[in-house]
Short mmCIF file of C-alpha atoms and ligand atoms in Angstrom, two decimals:
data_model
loop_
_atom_site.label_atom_id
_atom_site.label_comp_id
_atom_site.label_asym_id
_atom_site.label_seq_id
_atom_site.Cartn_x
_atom_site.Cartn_y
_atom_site.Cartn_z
CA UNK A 8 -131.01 -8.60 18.76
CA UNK A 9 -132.68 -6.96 21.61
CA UNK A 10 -131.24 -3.81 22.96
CA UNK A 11 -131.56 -3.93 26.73
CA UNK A 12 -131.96 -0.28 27.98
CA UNK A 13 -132.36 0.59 31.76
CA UNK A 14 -133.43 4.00 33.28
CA UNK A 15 -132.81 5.54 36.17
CA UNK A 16 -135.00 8.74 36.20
CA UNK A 17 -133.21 10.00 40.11
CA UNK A 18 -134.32 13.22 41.31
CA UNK A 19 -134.90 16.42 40.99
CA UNK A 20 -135.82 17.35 37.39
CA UNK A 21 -134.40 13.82 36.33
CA UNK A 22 -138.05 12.23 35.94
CA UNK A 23 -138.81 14.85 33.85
CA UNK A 24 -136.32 15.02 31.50
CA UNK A 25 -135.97 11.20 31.02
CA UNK A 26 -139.73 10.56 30.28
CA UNK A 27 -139.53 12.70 27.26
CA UNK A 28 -135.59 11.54 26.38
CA UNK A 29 -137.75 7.59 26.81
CA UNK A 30 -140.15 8.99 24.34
CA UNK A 31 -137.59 9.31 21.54
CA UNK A 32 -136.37 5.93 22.66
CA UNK A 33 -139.74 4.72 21.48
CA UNK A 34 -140.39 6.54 18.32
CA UNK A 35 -136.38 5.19 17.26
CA UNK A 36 -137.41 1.70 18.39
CA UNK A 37 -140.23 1.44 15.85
CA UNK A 38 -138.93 3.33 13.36
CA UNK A 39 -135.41 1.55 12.87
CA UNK A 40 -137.34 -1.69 14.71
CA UNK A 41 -134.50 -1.81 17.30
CA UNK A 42 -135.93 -4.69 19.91
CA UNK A 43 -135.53 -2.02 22.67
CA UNK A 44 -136.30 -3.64 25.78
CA UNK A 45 -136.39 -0.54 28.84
CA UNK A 46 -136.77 -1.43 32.61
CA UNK A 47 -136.47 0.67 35.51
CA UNK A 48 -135.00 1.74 38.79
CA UNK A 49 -134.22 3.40 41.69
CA UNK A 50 -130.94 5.68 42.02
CA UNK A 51 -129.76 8.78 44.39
CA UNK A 52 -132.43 10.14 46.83
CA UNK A 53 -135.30 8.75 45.44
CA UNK A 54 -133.82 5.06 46.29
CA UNK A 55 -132.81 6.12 49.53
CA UNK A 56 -135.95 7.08 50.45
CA UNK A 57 -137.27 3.94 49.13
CA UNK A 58 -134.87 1.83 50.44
CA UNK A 59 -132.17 3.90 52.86
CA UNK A 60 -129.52 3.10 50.04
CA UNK A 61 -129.26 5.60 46.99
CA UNK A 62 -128.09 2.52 44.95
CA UNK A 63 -129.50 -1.01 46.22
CA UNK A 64 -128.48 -4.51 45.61
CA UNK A 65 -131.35 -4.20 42.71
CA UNK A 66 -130.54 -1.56 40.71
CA UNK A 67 -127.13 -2.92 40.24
CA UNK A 68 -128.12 -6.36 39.24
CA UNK A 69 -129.97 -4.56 36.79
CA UNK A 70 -127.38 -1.96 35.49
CA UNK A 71 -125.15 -4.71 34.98
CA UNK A 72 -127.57 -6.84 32.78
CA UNK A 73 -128.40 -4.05 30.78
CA UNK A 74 -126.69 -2.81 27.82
CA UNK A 75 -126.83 0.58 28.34
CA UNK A 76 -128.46 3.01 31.08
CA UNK A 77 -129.84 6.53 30.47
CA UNK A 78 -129.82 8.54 33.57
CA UNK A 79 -131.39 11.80 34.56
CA UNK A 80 -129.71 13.57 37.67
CA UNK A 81 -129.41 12.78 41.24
CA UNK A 82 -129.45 14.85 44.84
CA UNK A 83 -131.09 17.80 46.30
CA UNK A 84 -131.47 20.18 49.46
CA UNK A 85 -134.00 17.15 50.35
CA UNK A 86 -131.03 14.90 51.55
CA UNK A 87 -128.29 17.51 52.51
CA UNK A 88 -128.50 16.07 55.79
CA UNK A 89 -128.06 12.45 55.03
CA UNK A 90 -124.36 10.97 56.36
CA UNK A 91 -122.10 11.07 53.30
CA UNK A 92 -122.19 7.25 52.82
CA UNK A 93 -125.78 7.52 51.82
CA UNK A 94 -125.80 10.63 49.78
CA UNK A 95 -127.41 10.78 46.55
CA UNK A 96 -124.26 11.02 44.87
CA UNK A 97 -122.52 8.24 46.54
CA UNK A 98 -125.74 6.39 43.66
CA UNK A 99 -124.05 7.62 40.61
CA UNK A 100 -120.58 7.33 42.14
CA UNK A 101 -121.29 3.84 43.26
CA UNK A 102 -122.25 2.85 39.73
CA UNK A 103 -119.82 4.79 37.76
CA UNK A 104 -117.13 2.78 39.69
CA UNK A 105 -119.13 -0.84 40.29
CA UNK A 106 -119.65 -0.92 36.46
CA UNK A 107 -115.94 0.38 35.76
CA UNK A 108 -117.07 2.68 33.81
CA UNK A 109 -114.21 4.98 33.49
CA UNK A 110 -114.23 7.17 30.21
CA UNK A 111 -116.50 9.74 30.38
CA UNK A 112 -116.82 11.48 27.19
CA UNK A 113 -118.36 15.41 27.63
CA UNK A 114 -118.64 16.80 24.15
CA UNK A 115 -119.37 20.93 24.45
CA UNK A 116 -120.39 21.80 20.76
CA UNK A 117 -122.05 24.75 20.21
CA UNK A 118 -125.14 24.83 18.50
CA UNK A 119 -125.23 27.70 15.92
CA UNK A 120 -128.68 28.34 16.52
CA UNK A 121 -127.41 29.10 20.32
CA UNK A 122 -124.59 31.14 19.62
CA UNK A 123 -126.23 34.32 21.33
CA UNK A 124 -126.99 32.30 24.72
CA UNK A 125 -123.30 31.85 24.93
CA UNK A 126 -122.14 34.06 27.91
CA UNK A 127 -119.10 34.34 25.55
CA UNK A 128 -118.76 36.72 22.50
CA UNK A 129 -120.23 35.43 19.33
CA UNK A 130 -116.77 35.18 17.47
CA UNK A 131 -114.93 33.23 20.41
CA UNK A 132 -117.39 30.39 20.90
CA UNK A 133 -119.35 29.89 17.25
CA UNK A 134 -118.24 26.68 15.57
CA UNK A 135 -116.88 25.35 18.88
CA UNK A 136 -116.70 21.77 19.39
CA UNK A 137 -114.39 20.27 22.19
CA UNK A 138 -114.74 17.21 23.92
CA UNK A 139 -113.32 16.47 27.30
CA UNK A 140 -112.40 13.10 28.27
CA UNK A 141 -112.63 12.68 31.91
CA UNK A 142 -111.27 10.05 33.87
CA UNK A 143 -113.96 9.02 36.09
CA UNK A 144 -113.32 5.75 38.24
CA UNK A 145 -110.38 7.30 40.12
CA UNK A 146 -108.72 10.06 41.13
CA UNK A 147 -109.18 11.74 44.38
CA UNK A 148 -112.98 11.24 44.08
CA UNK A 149 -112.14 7.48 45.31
CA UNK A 150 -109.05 7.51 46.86
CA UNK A 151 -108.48 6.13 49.93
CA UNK A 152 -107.63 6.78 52.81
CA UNK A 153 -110.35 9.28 53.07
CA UNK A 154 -113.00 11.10 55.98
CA UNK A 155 -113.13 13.67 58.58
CA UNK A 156 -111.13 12.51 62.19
CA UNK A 157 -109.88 14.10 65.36
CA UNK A 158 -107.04 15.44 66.15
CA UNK A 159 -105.43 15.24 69.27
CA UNK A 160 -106.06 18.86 69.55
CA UNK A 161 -109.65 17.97 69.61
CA UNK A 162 -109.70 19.93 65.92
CA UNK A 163 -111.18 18.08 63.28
CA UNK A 164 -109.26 17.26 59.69
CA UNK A 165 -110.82 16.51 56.70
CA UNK A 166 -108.44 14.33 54.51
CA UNK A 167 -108.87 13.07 50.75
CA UNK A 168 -106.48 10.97 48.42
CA UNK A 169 -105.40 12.16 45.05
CA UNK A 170 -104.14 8.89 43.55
CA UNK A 171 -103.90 7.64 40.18
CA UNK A 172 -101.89 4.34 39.13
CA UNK A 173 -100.45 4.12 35.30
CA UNK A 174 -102.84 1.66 34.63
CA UNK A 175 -105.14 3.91 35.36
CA UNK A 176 -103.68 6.58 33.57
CA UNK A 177 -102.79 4.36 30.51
CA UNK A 178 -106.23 3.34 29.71
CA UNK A 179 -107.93 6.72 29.93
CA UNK A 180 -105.31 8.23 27.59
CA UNK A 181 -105.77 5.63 25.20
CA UNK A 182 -109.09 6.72 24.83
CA UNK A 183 -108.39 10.04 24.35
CA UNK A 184 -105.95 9.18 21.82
CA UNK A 185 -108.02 7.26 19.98
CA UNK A 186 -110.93 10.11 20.45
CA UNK A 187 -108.55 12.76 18.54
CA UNK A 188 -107.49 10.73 16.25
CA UNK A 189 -111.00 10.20 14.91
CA UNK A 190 -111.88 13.88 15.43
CA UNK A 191 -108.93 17.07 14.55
CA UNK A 192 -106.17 14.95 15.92
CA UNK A 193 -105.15 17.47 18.62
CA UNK A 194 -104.86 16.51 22.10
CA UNK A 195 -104.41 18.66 25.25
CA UNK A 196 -104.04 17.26 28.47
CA UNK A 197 -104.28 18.87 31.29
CA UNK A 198 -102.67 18.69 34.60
CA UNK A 199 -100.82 20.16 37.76
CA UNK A 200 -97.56 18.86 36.81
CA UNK A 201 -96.19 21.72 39.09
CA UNK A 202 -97.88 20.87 42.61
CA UNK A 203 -99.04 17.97 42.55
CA UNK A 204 -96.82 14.40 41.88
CA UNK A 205 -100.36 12.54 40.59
CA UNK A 206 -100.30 14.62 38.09
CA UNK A 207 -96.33 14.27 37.42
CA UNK A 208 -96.71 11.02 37.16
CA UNK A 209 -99.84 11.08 35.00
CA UNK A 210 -97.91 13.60 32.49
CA UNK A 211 -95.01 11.03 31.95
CA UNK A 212 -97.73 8.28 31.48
CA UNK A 213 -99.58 10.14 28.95
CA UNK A 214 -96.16 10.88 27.11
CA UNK A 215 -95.30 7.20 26.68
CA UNK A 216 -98.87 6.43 25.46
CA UNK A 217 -98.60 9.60 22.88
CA UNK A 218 -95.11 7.54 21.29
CA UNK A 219 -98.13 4.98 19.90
CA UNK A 220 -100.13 7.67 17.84
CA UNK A 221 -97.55 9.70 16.13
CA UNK A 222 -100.45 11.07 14.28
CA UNK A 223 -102.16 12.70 17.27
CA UNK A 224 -100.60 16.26 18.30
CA UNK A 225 -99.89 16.31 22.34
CA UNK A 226 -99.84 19.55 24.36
CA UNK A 227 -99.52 19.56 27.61
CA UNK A 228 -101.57 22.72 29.79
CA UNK A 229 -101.89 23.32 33.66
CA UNK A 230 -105.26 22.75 34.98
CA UNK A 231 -105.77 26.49 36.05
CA UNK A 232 -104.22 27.76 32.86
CA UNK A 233 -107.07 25.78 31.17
CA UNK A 234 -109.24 26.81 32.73
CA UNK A 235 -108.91 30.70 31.83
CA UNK A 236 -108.43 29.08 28.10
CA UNK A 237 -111.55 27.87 28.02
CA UNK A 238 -113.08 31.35 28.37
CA UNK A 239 -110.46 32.91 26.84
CA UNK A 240 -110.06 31.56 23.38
CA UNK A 241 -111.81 27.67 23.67
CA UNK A 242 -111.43 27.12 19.79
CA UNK A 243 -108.01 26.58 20.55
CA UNK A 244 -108.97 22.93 21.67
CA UNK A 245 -109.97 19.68 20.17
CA UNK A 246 -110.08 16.74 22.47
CA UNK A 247 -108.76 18.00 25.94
CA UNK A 248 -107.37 14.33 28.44
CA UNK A 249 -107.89 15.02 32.58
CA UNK A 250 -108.95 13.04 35.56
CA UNK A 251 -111.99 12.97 37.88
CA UNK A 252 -111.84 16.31 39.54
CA UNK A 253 -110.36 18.46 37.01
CA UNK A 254 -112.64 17.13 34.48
CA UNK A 255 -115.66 17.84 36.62
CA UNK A 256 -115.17 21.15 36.96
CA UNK A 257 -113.66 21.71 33.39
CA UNK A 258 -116.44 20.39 31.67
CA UNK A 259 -118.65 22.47 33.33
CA UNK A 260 -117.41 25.68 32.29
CA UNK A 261 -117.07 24.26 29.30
CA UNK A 262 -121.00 23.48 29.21
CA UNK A 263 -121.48 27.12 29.49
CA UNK A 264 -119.54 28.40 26.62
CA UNK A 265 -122.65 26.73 24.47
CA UNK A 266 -125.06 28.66 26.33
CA UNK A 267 -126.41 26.43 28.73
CA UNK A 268 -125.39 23.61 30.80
CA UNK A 269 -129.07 22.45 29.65
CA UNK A 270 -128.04 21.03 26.52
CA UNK A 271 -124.99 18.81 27.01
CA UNK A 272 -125.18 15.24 26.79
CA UNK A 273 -122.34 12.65 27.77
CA UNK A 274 -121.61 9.21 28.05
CA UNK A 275 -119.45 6.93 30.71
CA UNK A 276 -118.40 4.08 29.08
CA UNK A 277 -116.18 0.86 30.32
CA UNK A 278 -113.39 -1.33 28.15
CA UNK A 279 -116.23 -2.35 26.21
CA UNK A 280 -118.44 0.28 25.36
CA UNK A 281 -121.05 -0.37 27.72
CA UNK A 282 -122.09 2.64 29.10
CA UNK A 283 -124.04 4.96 31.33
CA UNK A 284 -125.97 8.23 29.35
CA UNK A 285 -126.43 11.17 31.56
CA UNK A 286 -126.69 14.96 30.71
CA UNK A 287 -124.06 16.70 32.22
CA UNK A 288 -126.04 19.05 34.20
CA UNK A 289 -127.53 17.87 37.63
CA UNK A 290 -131.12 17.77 39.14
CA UNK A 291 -131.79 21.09 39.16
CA UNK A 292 -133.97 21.22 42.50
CA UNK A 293 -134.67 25.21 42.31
CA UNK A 294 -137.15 23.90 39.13
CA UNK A 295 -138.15 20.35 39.55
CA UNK A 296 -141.45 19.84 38.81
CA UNK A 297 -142.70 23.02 37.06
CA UNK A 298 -142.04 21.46 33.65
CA UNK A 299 -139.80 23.74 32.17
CA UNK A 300 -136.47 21.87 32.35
CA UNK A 301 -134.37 21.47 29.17
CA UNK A 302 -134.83 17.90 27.96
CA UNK A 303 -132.15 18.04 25.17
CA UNK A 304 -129.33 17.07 27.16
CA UNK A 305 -131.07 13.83 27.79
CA UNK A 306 -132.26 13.88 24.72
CA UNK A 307 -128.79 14.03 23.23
CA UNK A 308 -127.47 11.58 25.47
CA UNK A 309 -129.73 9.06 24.04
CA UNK A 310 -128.18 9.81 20.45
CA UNK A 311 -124.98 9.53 21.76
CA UNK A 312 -126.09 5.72 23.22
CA UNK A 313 -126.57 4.68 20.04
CA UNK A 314 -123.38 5.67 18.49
CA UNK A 315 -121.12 4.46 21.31
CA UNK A 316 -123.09 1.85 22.96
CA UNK A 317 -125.16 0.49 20.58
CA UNK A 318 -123.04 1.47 17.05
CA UNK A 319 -126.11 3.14 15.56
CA UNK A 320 -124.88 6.15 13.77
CA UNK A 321 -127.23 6.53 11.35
CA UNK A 322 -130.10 6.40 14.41
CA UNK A 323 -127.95 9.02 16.52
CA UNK A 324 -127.40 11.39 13.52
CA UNK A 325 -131.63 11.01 12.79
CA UNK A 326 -131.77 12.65 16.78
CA UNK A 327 -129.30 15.04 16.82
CA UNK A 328 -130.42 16.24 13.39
CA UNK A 329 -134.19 16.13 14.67
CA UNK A 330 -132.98 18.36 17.65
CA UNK A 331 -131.17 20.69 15.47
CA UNK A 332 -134.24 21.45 13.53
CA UNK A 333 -135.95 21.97 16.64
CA UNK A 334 -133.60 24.61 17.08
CA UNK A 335 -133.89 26.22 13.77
CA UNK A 336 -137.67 26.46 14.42
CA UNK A 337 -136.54 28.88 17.43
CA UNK A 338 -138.01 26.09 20.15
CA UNK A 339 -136.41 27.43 23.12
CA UNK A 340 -136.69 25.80 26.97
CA UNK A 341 -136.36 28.97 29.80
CA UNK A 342 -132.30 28.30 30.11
CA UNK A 343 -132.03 29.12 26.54
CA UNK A 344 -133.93 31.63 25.70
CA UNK A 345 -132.92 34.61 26.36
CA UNK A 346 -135.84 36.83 26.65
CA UNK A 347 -137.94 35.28 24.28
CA UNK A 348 -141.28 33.65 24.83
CA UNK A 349 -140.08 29.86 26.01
CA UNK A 350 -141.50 26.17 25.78
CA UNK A 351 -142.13 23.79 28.34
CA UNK A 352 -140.14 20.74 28.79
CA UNK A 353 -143.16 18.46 27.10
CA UNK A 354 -143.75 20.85 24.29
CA UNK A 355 -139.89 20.69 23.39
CA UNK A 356 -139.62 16.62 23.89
CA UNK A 357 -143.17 16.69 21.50
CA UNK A 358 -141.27 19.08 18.83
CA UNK A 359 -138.45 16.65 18.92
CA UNK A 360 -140.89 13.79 18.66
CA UNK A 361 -142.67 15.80 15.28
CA UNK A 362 -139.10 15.63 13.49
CA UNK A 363 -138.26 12.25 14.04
CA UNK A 364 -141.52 11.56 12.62
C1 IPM B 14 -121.02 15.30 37.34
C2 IPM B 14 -121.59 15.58 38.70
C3 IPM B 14 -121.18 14.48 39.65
C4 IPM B 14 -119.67 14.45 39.71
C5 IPM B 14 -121.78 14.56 41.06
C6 IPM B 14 -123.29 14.67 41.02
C7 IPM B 14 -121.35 13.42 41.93
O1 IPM B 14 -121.16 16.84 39.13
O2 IPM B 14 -121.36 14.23 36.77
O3 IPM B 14 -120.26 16.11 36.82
O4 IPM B 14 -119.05 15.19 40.49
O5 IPM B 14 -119.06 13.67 38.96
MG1 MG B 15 -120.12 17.98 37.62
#
């Protein structure tokens, strides 16, 4: 069996990262003798300046032959003027939603060996390990009607959609159910139940999914409730359930409470398990190109393509352990090593590399 892998390096630090996450790819394809098979595109700015479209005709044909796609990071300064249509973004958005790939699993474990970049106290954040489960094919990142008009006042209104429809909310929870069950078996899902009727609606749906896995504890929290819980006490939670926007922004501050937003991998899968690999943190523009990015996100999103995508435990566990050793050593990339004499991106990709060996 051949395992069809397609990368889309984007922008921005992306190249960077990806060419040393592709190197791991290599070192697993001989060693387990996988039949990897990688191709390449273009995504975010770097299509559009290739083609005026940050996700052409022929990077989708591709995506949606492939079996899975590792991505680094799209956008910049570089196309802040672009019209919104063509935005970098509107890439990843574009294929996120054209390969329906709505579950978009954001694990935020802390890394012992990282406990002291936490911004957080050692005792509130060491042995964390939460995973959000975003919903990310809906939700007021794609509802419609949407834009900026005029009014007849001559003002101009921006206007967005918050819509989600059960389906929609049915799927995404069953996800999330089935994600606790296999981890603590707690569930949190978060909302704003009190403002906003999306979100009443998406409570109720959530309930009625909960009556099928009696053996998964449900809690309910409001959105900006969780998010001072997450940097109050975050051990509270195991797998935490919210849509596109919420989930965005939670699972950034969640990235942080393991010390950087530089070592978080995640994975956007569809109904069956195909799925996009991306770390959670973006491009990174302030850095491209000096070399000193943190590659372990990618890194970690490629072990986390084999156990989702590609059902390759064994092969994810041999990368996260390789990474974790890494660690141990006291490797450290700039955004994690606070004060201490730091690696460059190649020399932490290489160290990875030595303990896959
Ligand atoms: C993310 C990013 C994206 C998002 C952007 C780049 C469109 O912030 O994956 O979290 O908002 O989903
Ligand atoms: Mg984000």
């Amino acid at each position: 069996m051949t395992q069809n892998i397609l990368i889309l390096k984007g922008d921005g630090i992306g190249p960077e990262i990806v060419d040393e996450a592709v190197r791991v790819i290599r070192v697993v394809d001989q060693k387990y003798n996988l039949g990897t098979r990688l191709s390449e595109a273009l995504i975010g700015g770097a299509a559009y300046d290739a083609h005026g479209n940050p996700l052409p005709g022929e990077t989708m044909t591709q995506a949606m032959a492939a079996d899975a796609i590792l991505l680094g990071a799209v956008g910049g300064p570089k196309w802040n003027h672009v019209d919104a249509a063509q935005r970098p973004e509107k890439g990843l958005l574009g294929i996120r939603a054209g390969l329906g790939l709505f579950a978009n699993f954001r694990p935020a474990i802390l890394s012992p060996q990282l406990a002291d970049a936490s911004s957080l106290k050692h005792e509130l954040v060491s042995g964390l390990d939460i995973l959000i489960v975003r919903e990310l094919t809906g939700g007021i990142y794609f509802g419609e009607p949407r834009g900026i008009r005029t009014l007849k006042s001559g003002e101009r209104e921006g206007f967005n959609t918050y819509r989600y429809s059960e389906s929609e909310i049915r799927r995404i929870a069953h996800v999330a159910f089935q994600a606790a069950r296999k981890r603590n078996g707690r569930l949190c899902s978060v909302d704003k139940s009190n403002v906003l009727e999306v979100t009443v609606l998406w409570r109720e749906v959530v309930e009625q999914v909960a009556t099928e896995y009696p053996d998964v504890e449900l809690s309910h929290m409001l959105v900006d409730n969780a998010a001072m819980q997450l940097v109050r006490a975050p051990k509270q939670f195991d797998v935490l359930l919210t849509g596109n926007l919420f989930g965005d922004i939670l699972s950034d501050v969640a990235a942080m409470l393991t010390g950087s937003i530089g070592m978080l991998p995640s994975a956007s899968l569809d109904i069956n398990n195909k799925g996009l690999y991306e770390p959670v943190h973006g491009s990174a523009p302030d850095i491209a190109g000096q070399g000193i990015a943190n590659p372990l996100a990618t890194i970690m999103s490629v072990a986390m393509m084999y156990r989702y995508t590609f059902n390759r435990e064994d092969v994810a566990s041999s990368i996260e352990g390789a990474v974790s050793r890494v660690l141990d050593k006291g490797m450290r990339t700039a955004d994690i090593a606070n004060d201490t004499a730091s690696v460059s991106t190649k020399e932490m990709g290489n160290a990875v590399i030595a303990e896959l060996g």
